[in-house]
Coordinates of C-alpha atoms and ligand atoms in Angstrom, one line a residue:
X348 CA 9.7 -23.5 -39.8
X349 CA 10.3 -20.2 -40.7
X350 CA 12.1 -17.4 -38.5
X351 CA 9.0 -14.9 -38.9
X352 CA 7.1 -17.2 -36.3
X353 CA 9.5 -15.9 -33.6
X354 CA 9.0 -12.4 -35.1
X355 CA 5.1 -12.6 -34.6
X356 CA 5.5 -12.9 -31.2
X357 CA 8.4 -10.6 -30.3
X358 CA 7.0 -7.7 -32.2
X359 CA 7.4 -5.9 -28.8
X360 CA 10.8 -6.3 -27.1
X361 CA 10.9 -5.1 -23.6
X362 CA 14.8 -5.5 -23.4
X363 CA 15.4 -3.3 -26.8
X364 CA 14.8 0.1 -24.0
X365 CA 17.7 -1.8 -21.6
X366 CA 20.6 -2.6 -24.7
X367 CA 22.9 0.4 -23.6
X368 CA 23.4 2.1 -20.5
X369 CA 22.6 5.5 -22.8
X370 CA 18.8 4.1 -23.2
X371 CA 18.6 2.6 -19.9
X372 CA 19.4 6.7 -19.0
X373 CA 17.2 8.3 -21.2
X374 CA 14.5 6.0 -19.8
X375 CA 14.6 5.9 -16.8
X376 CA 11.8 7.4 -14.9
X377 CA 13.3 7.9 -11.0
X378 CA 16.5 9.4 -10.3
X379 CA 18.7 9.8 -7.1
X380 CA 20.6 13.6 -7.0
X381 CA 22.4 15.0 -3.7
X382 CA 19.4 17.3 -3.6
X383 CA 17.7 14.5 -2.2
X384 CA 19.9 13.5 0.3
X385 CA 19.6 15.3 3.8
X386 CA 21.9 13.7 6.3
X387 CA 21.4 13.5 10.1
X388 CA 24.2 14.8 12.3
X389 CA 24.7 13.9 16.0
X390 CA 26.3 16.5 18.1
X391 CA 27.7 16.4 21.7
X392 CA 28.8 18.6 24.1
X393 CA 32.9 17.8 24.3
X394 CA 35.7 18.9 21.8
X395 CA 36.4 16.6 18.1
X396 CA 34.1 13.1 17.5
X397 CA 33.1 10.4 19.0
X398 CA 32.0 7.2 17.2
X399 CA 28.4 5.5 17.3
X400 CA 29.6 1.7 18.0
X401 CA 26.8 0.0 15.8
X402 CA 26.9 3.0 13.7
X403 CA 30.5 2.8 11.9
X404 CA 31.2 5.3 9.7
X405 CA 29.1 7.2 12.3
X406 CA 30.7 10.4 14.9
X407 CA 29.3 12.7 17.5
X408 CA 30.0 15.7 16.4
X409 CA 31.8 18.3 18.5
X410 CA 31.2 22.6 17.8
X411 CA 34.9 22.5 17.2
X412 CA 34.3 20.4 14.1
X413 CA 30.9 20.5 13.3
X414 CA 30.8 23.6 11.0
X415 CA 33.6 21.4 8.6
X416 CA 31.9 18.6 8.5
X417 CA 28.6 20.6 7.6
X418 CA 30.0 22.4 5.1
X419 CA 31.4 19.5 3.5
X420 CA 28.2 18.0 2.9
X421 CA 26.8 21.5 1.7
X422 CA 29.8 21.2 -1.2
X423 CA 28.7 18.1 -2.2
X424 CA 25.0 19.4 -3.1
X425 CA 23.5 18.2 0.3
X426 CA 20.6 20.9 0.9
X427 CA 20.1 20.5 4.6
X428 CA 21.7 18.3 7.4
X429 CA 19.0 17.2 10.1
X430 CA 20.7 17.9 14.4
X431 CA 20.2 15.4 16.8
X432 CA 22.3 16.6 20.4
X433 CA 23.8 13.5 22.3
X434 CA 23.0 15.0 25.8
X435 CA 25.2 13.8 29.4
X436 CA 23.1 11.7 31.7
X437 CA 23.6 14.8 34.7
X438 CA 21.8 17.6 32.0
X439 CA 18.9 14.6 32.5
X440 CA 15.9 15.1 33.9
X441 CA 12.3 13.9 34.4
X442 CA 10.8 16.6 32.1
X443 CA 13.4 16.5 30.2
X444 CA 13.6 20.6 30.8
X445 CA 17.6 20.7 29.0
X446 CA 15.0 20.6 25.5
X447 CA 14.2 24.3 26.0
X448 CA 16.8 25.8 27.7
X449 CA 18.2 28.4 25.2
X450 CA 21.6 28.1 25.2
X451 CA 21.6 24.3 25.3
X452 CA 23.5 22.0 23.1
X453 CA 21.0 22.0 19.8
X454 CA 20.8 26.3 20.3
X455 CA 24.6 26.2 20.1
X456 CA 24.7 24.1 17.5
X457 CA 21.9 25.6 15.1
X458 CA 23.5 29.3 15.7
X459 CA 27.1 27.9 15.3
X460 CA 26.1 26.2 11.3
X461 CA 23.6 29.3 10.8
X462 CA 26.8 31.8 10.9
X463 CA 29.4 29.4 9.8
X464 CA 27.7 27.5 6.8
X465 CA 25.8 29.9 4.8
X466 CA 23.5 27.7 2.9
X467 CA 22.6 25.2 4.9
X468 CA 19.2 24.4 5.5
X469 CA 18.9 23.3 9.5
X470 CA 16.5 20.8 10.6
X471 CA 15.8 20.3 14.5
X472 CA 14.6 18.0 16.6
X473 CA 11.9 18.5 18.2
X474 CA 11.2 15.7 20.9
X475 CA 12.2 15.0 24.7
X476 CA 13.9 11.7 24.7
X477 CA 17.0 13.1 24.4
X478 CA 16.8 15.0 27.9
X479 CA 14.3 12.7 29.6
X480 CA 16.1 10.5 32.5
X481 CA 13.7 7.9 31.3
X482 CA 14.4 8.0 27.5
X483 CA 10.7 8.7 27.0
X484 CA 9.4 11.4 24.5
X485 CA 6.9 12.8 26.6
X486 CA 6.3 13.9 30.1
X487 CA 5.3 10.6 32.4
X488 CA 3.3 10.5 35.2
X489 CA 2.3 6.9 37.1
X490 CA 4.0 4.8 34.2
X491 CA 1.8 7.3 31.7
X492 CA 3.0 9.4 29.0
X493 CA 0.6 12.6 29.2
X494 CA 0.1 14.1 25.5
X495 CA -0.9 17.5 26.5
X496 CA 1.4 18.0 28.9
X497 CA 4.2 17.1 26.5
X498 CA 2.6 19.1 24.0
X499 CA 3.1 22.3 25.9
X500 CA 6.7 21.6 26.5
X501 CA 7.6 20.5 22.5
X502 CA 6.1 24.7 21.6
X503 CA 8.6 25.2 24.2
X504 CA 11.5 23.2 22.7
X505 CA 10.2 24.2 19.2
X506 CA 10.5 28.3 20.1
X507 CA 13.9 28.1 21.7
X508 CA 14.9 26.1 18.4
X509 CA 13.5 28.3 16.0
X510 CA 14.9 31.5 18.1
X511 CA 18.9 30.4 17.7
X512 CA 18.1 29.8 13.9
X513 CA 16.2 26.6 12.7
X514 CA 14.7 26.8 9.4
X515 CA 12.8 23.9 10.1
X516 CA 11.6 22.0 13.3
X517 CA 10.9 18.1 12.8
X518 CA 9.1 16.9 15.5
X519 CA 9.4 13.0 15.8
X520 CA 7.6 12.6 19.0
X521 CA 4.4 11.3 17.8
X522 CA 2.2 13.2 20.5
X523 CA -1.6 13.9 19.0
X524 CA -2.5 18.0 17.9
X525 CA 1.4 19.0 18.4
X526 CA 1.9 19.8 14.8
X527 CA -1.1 22.6 15.2
X528 CA 0.2 23.5 18.5
X529 CA 3.3 24.0 17.7
X530 CA 2.5 26.2 13.9
X531 CA 0.4 28.4 16.7
X532 CA 3.5 29.0 19.3
X533 CA 5.7 30.0 16.7
X534 CA 3.3 32.0 14.9
X535 CA 3.0 33.3 18.0
X536 CA 6.6 34.7 18.6
X537 CA 7.0 36.0 14.9
X538 CA 8.2 32.8 13.5
X539 CA 5.9 32.3 10.3
X540 CA 8.8 31.4 8.4
X541 CA 10.1 28.5 9.9
X542 CA 9.3 24.9 8.6
X543 CA 7.3 21.9 10.1
X544 CA 8.8 19.0 9.2
X545 CA 6.3 16.6 10.8
X546 CA 6.9 12.9 11.6
X547 CA 3.5 12.1 10.2
X548 CA 3.7 8.2 10.2
X549 CA 6.4 7.1 12.7
X550 CA 6.4 3.3 14.1
X551 CA 7.4 1.8 17.0
X552 CA 10.1 0.2 14.9
X553 CA 12.9 -2.1 16.5
X554 CA 15.6 -0.2 14.1
X555 CA 15.6 2.8 15.8
X556 CA 18.7 1.0 18.5
X557 CA 21.9 2.3 17.1
X558 CA 20.4 5.8 17.1
X559 CA 19.3 5.0 21.0
X560 CA 22.7 4.4 21.5
X561 CA 23.9 7.9 19.4
X562 CA 22.1 9.8 21.7
X563 CA 22.4 7.9 25.0
X564 CA 18.7 7.2 25.3
X565 CA 19.5 3.6 24.8
X566 CA 20.0 3.0 28.6
X567 CA 17.3 5.3 30.2
X568 CA 14.8 3.6 27.9
X569 CA 16.2 0.1 29.3
X570 CA 13.3 -2.5 28.2
X571 CA 10.3 0.1 27.8
X572 CA 8.6 0.9 24.5
X573 CA 7.0 3.7 23.0
X574 CA 4.2 1.3 22.2
X575 CA 1.4 3.8 23.3
X576 CA 2.1 6.9 21.2
X577 CA 4.4 5.2 18.0
X578 CA 2.5 2.9 15.4
X579 CA 1.7 0.0 15.4
X580 CA 3.9 -2.3 12.2
X581 CA 0.8 -4.1 11.4
X582 CA -1.4 -0.4 10.5
X583 CA -1.2 1.0 6.9
X584 CA -4.5 3.2 7.5
X585 CA -3.7 4.7 10.4
X586 CA -0.7 6.1 8.3
X587 CA -3.3 8.4 6.3
X588 CA -5.4 9.0 9.3
X589 CA -2.2 10.8 11.1
X590 CA -0.6 12.4 7.4
X591 CA -4.1 14.0 7.3
X592 CA -4.4 15.8 10.9
X593 CA -1.0 16.6 10.3
X594 CA -1.6 18.5 7.0
X595 CA -4.9 19.7 8.6
X596 CA -2.8 21.2 11.2
X597 CA 0.1 23.0 9.2
X598 CA 2.6 20.3 8.7
X599 CA 5.0 22.1 5.8
X600 CA 6.4 18.3 4.9
X601 CA 5.6 14.9 6.6
X602 CA 7.7 11.9 7.4
X603 CA 7.8 8.2 7.1
X604 CA 10.0 6.0 9.2
X605 CA 11.7 3.8 9.2
X606 CA 12.0 4.4 5.4
X607 CA 12.5 1.2 3.5
X608 CA 10.8 -1.0 5.6
X609 CA 7.9 1.4 4.9
X610 CA 8.1 1.9 1.1
X611 CA 4.5 0.7 1.2
X612 CA 3.4 4.0 3.5
X613 CA 5.4 6.3 1.6
X614 CA 3.8 5.5 -1.6
X615 CA 0.2 6.1 -0.1
X616 CA 1.5 9.3 1.2
X617 CA 2.7 10.3 -1.7
X618 CA -0.3 9.3 -3.7
X619 CA -3.1 11.0 -0.8
X620 CA -1.1 14.1 -0.3
X621 CA 0.5 16.9 -2.1
X622 CA 2.5 17.6 0.7
X623 CA 6.6 16.7 0.0
X624 CA 6.7 12.9 1.7
X625 CA 10.5 12.1 2.6
X626 CA 11.5 9.0 4.4
X627 CA 13.8 8.0 7.1
X628 CA 16.7 5.5 6.1
X629 CA 17.1 5.0 9.8
X630 CA 19.7 3.6 12.1
X631 CA 19.2 0.1 12.2
X632 CA 18.9 0.2 8.2
X633 CA 21.9 1.6 8.0
X634 CA 23.5 -0.4 10.4
X635 CA 23.0 -3.4 8.5
X636 CA 24.1 -2.5 5.4
X637 CA 27.4 -1.5 6.8
X638 CA 27.8 -4.8 8.7
X639 CA 26.9 -6.8 5.7
X640 CA 29.1 -5.0 3.6
X641 CA 31.9 -4.9 6.7
X642 CA 32.1 -8.6 6.1
X643 CA 32.1 -8.8 1.9
X644 CA 28.7 -10.2 1.9
X645 CA 27.2 -7.3 0.2
X646 CA 28.5 -4.3 -2.1
X647 CA 27.5 -1.2 0.0
X648 CA 28.0 1.5 -2.6
X649 CA 25.5 -0.6 -4.9
X650 CA 22.9 -1.7 -2.2
X651 CA 22.8 1.8 -0.8
X652 CA 22.0 3.2 -4.1
X653 CA 19.5 1.0 -4.9
X654 CA 17.7 1.3 -1.7
X655 CA 17.8 5.1 -1.9
X656 CA 16.1 5.0 -5.4
X657 CA 13.6 2.8 -4.1
X658 CA 12.8 5.8 -1.8
X659 CA 12.5 7.7 -4.0
X660 CA 10.6 5.4 -6.5
X661 CA 7.8 4.5 -3.8
X662 CA 7.3 8.9 -4.2
X663 CA 9.8 9.8 -1.2
X664 CA 10.7 13.5 -2.3
X665 CA 14.1 13.2 -0.2
X666 CA 15.5 11.1 1.9
X667 CA 17.3 11.3 5.8
X668 CA 20.3 9.2 5.4
X669 CA 23.3 8.4 7.3
X670 CA 24.9 6.9 3.7
X671 CA 24.3 11.1 2.8
X672 CA 28.1 12.6 2.2
X673 CA 29.1 9.2 0.7
X674 CA 26.2 8.9 -1.8
X675 CA 26.9 12.6 -2.5
X676 CA 30.5 11.5 -3.1
X677 CA 29.7 8.8 -5.2
X678 CA 27.2 10.6 -7.4
X679 CA 29.4 13.5 -8.1
X680 CA 32.0 10.6 -8.9
Ligands
PBG578 C1 13.2 10.0 19.0 C2 13.6 9.6 17.6 C3 14.4 8.4 17.5 C4 14.6 8.3 15.8 C5 14.6 9.5 15.7 N1 14.5 10.4 16.4 C6 14.1 7.3 18.1 C7 12.9 7.1 19.1 O1 12.0 6.8 18.3 O2 13.3 5.9 20.0 C8 15.0 7.5 15.3 C9 16.2 7.4 13.8 C10 17.1 5.9 13.4 O3 17.4 5.6 14.3 O4 17.9 6.9 13.0 N2 12.6 11.4 18.9

């Protein structure tokens, strides 16, 4: 048998492009860079940092340390932070009225960052759950989460956040019609330039547990769930409808949440819309990696980099991730 036999079926050798690092680097389709990372940051009313139990390495920052931490992230090339408040139980009520107190923790945190950390984008969460005594994202009456009443509150909330200096408001509540209503409310008050990042496809997921501990809504929520407004995990076409509505109502950016488990949705939205799509690598996804890494069962850095690159490959323009600062550091090595 002549050696040419082998040559005949191996004219195309896929492995040629993989044989060394330089060529792999040269032909790679997708890349992860610091500018892809949005860092979700928890703030609390007190001083210093308080660890989040189910998220090793994640802290709620007091306003005394916040600017310094965010500066460090900015200096690593992270373009924006997404702020979430941990609100003390005594400030929560049925209607979540603290959400539109113009001097609330979020507003003070935003003003501080805008003053002390020039160049960082500040994304402010719009939803009532950190502020309600029942932990739901909306106004509740007779056990129902009321859509239109909630949207009115969200407009007020978006208004105080914009007034405080938020660059982006990010409604994460999944009420119908809130993007258009918030856009109109912002525009009517002179905030035409404030962006709206819509959590367009947000699923009722079991992966939000550690986040709910961090903002203190877990206890308030108890055994209740959010299935009457967040999406059902079995649906995919519905995500397209949600995104279509939000784009028509004026969303500047779209979010899919959770991220990794819903990369099919990220891809469908990225294919269907020219509006930038982001993925939220949520708290439960973070916690699982940390737990396995602590046990020595997976290589944290390698797993995180691979997962975030997978978000890019699926079509995400960027990723919200609690790993952001670590990743930006690794990328700079
Ligand atoms: C609620 C909100 C949640 C998250 C962000 N905003 C949780 C929820 O819907 O109960 C979860 C983020 C995460 O798990 O990292 N407005």
